[in-house]
C-alpha positions as a printed NumPy array, in Angstrom:
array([[ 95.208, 156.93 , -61.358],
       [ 97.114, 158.185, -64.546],
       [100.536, 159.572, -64.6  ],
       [100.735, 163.267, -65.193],
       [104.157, 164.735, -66.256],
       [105.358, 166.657, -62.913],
       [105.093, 163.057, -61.352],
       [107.741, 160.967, -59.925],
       [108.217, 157.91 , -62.038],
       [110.877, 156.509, -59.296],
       [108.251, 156.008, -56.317],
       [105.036, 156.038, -54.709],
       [103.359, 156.404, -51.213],
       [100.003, 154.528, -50.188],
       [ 98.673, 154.892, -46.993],
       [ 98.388, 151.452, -45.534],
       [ 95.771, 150.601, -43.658],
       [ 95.745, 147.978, -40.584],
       [ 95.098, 144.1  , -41.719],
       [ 97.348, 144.139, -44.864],
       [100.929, 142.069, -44.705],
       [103.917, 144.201, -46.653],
       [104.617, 141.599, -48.849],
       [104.495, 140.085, -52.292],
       [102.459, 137.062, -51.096],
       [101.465, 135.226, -48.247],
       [101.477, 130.989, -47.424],
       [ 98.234, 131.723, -45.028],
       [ 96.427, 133.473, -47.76 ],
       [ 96.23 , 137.025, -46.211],
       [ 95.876, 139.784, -47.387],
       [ 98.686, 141.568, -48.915],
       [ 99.347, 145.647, -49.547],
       [ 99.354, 144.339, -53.361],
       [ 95.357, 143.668, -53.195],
       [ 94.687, 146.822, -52.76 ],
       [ 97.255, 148.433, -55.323],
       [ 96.673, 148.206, -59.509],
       [ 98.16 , 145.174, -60.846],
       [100.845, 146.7  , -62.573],
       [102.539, 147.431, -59.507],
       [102.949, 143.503, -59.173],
       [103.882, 142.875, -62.478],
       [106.237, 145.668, -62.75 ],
       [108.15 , 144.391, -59.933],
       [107.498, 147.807, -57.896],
       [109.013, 146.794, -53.902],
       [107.72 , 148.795, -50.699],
       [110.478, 150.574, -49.116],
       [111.233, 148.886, -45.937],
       [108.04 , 147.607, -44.091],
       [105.341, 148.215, -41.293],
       [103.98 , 144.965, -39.702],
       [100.041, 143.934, -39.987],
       [ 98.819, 145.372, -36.848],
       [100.309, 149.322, -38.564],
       [ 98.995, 151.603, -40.748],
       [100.313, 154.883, -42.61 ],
       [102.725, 155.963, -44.881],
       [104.91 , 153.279, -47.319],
       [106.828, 154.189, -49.811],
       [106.674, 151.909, -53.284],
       [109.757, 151.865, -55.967],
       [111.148, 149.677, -58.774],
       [114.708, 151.074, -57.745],
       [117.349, 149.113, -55.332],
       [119.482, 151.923, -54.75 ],
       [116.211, 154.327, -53.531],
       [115.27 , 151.441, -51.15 ],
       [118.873, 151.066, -49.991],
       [119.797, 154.602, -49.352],
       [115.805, 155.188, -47.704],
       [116.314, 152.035, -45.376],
       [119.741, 152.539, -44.25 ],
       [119.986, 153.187, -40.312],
       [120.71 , 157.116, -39.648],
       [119.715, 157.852, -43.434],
       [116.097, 159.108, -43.214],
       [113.848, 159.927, -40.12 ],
       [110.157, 158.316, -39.759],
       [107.788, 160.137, -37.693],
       [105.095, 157.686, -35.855],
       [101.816, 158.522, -34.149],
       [101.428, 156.121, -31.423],
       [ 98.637, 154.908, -29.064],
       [100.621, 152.789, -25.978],
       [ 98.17 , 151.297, -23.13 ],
       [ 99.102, 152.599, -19.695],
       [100.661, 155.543, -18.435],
       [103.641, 157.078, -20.038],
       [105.831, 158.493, -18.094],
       [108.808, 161.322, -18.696],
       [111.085, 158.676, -17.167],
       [109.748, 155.943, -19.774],
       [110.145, 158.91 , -22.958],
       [114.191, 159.779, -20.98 ],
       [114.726, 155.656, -21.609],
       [113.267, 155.742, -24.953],
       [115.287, 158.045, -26.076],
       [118.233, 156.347, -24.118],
       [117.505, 153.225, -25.719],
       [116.912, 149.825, -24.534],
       [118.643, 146.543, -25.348],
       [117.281, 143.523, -27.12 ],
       [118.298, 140.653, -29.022],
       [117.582, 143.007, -32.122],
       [120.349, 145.367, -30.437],
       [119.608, 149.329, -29.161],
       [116.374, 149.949, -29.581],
       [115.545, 154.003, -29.214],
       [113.754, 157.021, -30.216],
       [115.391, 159.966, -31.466],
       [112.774, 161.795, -30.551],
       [109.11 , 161.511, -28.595],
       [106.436, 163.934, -27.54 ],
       [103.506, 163.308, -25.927],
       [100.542, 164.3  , -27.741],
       [ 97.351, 163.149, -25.992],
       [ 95.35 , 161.175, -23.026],
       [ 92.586, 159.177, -23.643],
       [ 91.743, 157.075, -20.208],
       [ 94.417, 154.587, -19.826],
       [ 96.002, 155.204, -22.719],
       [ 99.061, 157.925, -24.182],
       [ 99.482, 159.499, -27.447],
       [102.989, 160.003, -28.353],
       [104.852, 160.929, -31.593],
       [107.634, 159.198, -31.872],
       [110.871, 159.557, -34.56 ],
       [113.655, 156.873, -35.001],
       [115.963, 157.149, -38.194],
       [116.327, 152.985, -38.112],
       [113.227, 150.54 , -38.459],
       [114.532, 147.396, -36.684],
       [111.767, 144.609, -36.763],
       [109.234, 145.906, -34.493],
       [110.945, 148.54 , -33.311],
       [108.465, 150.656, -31.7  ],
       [106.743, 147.795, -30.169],
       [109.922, 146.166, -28.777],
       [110.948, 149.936, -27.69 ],
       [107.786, 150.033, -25.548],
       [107.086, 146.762, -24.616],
       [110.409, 146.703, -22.781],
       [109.055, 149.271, -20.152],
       [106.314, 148.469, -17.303],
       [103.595, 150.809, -16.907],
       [104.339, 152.476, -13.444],
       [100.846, 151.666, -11.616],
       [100.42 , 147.987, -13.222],
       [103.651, 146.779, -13.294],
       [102.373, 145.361, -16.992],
       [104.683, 146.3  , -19.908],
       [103.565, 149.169, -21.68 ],
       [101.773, 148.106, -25.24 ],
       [101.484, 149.827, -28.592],
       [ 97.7  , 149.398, -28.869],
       [ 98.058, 151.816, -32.675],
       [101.009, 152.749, -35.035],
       [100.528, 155.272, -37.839],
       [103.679, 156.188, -39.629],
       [102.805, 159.558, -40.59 ],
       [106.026, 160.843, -42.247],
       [109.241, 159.586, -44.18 ],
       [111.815, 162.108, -44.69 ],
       [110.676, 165.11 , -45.83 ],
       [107.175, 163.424, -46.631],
       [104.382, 163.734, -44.771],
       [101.176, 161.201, -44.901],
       [ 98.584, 163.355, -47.054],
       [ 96.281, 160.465, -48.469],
       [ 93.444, 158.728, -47.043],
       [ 93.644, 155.071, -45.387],
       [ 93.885, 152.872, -48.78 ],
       [ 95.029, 155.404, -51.13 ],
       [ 97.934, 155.868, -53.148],
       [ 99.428, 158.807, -55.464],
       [102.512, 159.462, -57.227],
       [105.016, 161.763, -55.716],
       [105.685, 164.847, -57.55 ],
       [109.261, 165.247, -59.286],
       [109.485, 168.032, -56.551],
       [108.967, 165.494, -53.542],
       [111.204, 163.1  , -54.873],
       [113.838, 165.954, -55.319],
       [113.136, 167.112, -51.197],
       [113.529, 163.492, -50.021],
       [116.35 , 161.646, -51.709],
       [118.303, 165.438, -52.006],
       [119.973, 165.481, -48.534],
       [120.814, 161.194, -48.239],
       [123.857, 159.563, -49.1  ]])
């Protein structure tokens, strides 16, 4: 994928897809989001922009710059919009706690925002926003609560990040593109 001139030469989006670790390398020998990126991006020392665990998939944000990953990373700097698949049956009263936050050894974990989107059997569709990524966080956030019927904690069965900022996921499942100067402008313009 060449460089053409509107792009960004600051950062990068791929669309991860589920399997691959965020990380430069791995002991265990698995698979890594740099196998499926041009070389260059490992040589050049380009870093993802916070992370999304093996199990996730979506949008992840690439750059060679330490204050772009700071000020994207920092808690209550930039929302992330996730499209979530949790087993059992959520509730409004589970969505009025997730958005109330729950407490873990990681601290408050909590949505700023979360809709349910879908049904499918045992199974709810929700889109969730938080504006911190704690290890786990949506997991954690979930796991925490017991499906009403069961009694079994709830479980994030998928995770998509679909948007960072003012950037939505536009690329298929493996993909990656530059972002234009524009999109670049739009997402670092309003962060401190």
């Amino acid at each position: 994928m060449n460089s053409k001139l509107n792009d960004s030469k600051k950062l990068f989006a791929l669309n991860k897809p589920k399997g691959y670790l965020v990380t430069r390398s791995d002991d265990l020998g698995r698979k890594t989001v740099y196998d499926i990126l041009p070389q260059w991006v490992f040589d050049e020392q380009w870093m993802p922009i916070g992370r999304l665990d093996l199990e996730s998939k979506g949008l992840l944000l690439f750059t060679q710059k330490g204050e772009i990953n700071n000020v994207l990373t920092k808690p209550g700097n930039c929302n992330k919009i996730y499209e979530i698949w949790v087993r059992g049956y959520v509730t409004q009263e589970h969505i009025a706690q997730a958005l109330k936050g729950v407490d873990s050894k990681y601290g408050l974990l909590k949505a700023l925002m979360v809709e349910k989107i879908g049904m499918g059997g045992a199974k709810t569709k929700l889109r969730i926003q938080i504006n911190e990524g704690k290890n786990r966080h949506i997991r954690r956030l979930f796991g925490a609560m017991k499906d009403p019927k069961f009694g079994t904690p709830l479980k994030v069965v998928n995770l998509t990040r679909v948007s960072i900022g003012t950037l939505n996921l536009d690329i298929k499942s493996g993909q990656w593109r530059y972002l234009t100067i524009e999109e670049e402008k739009r997402l670092l313009k309003n962060l401190k």
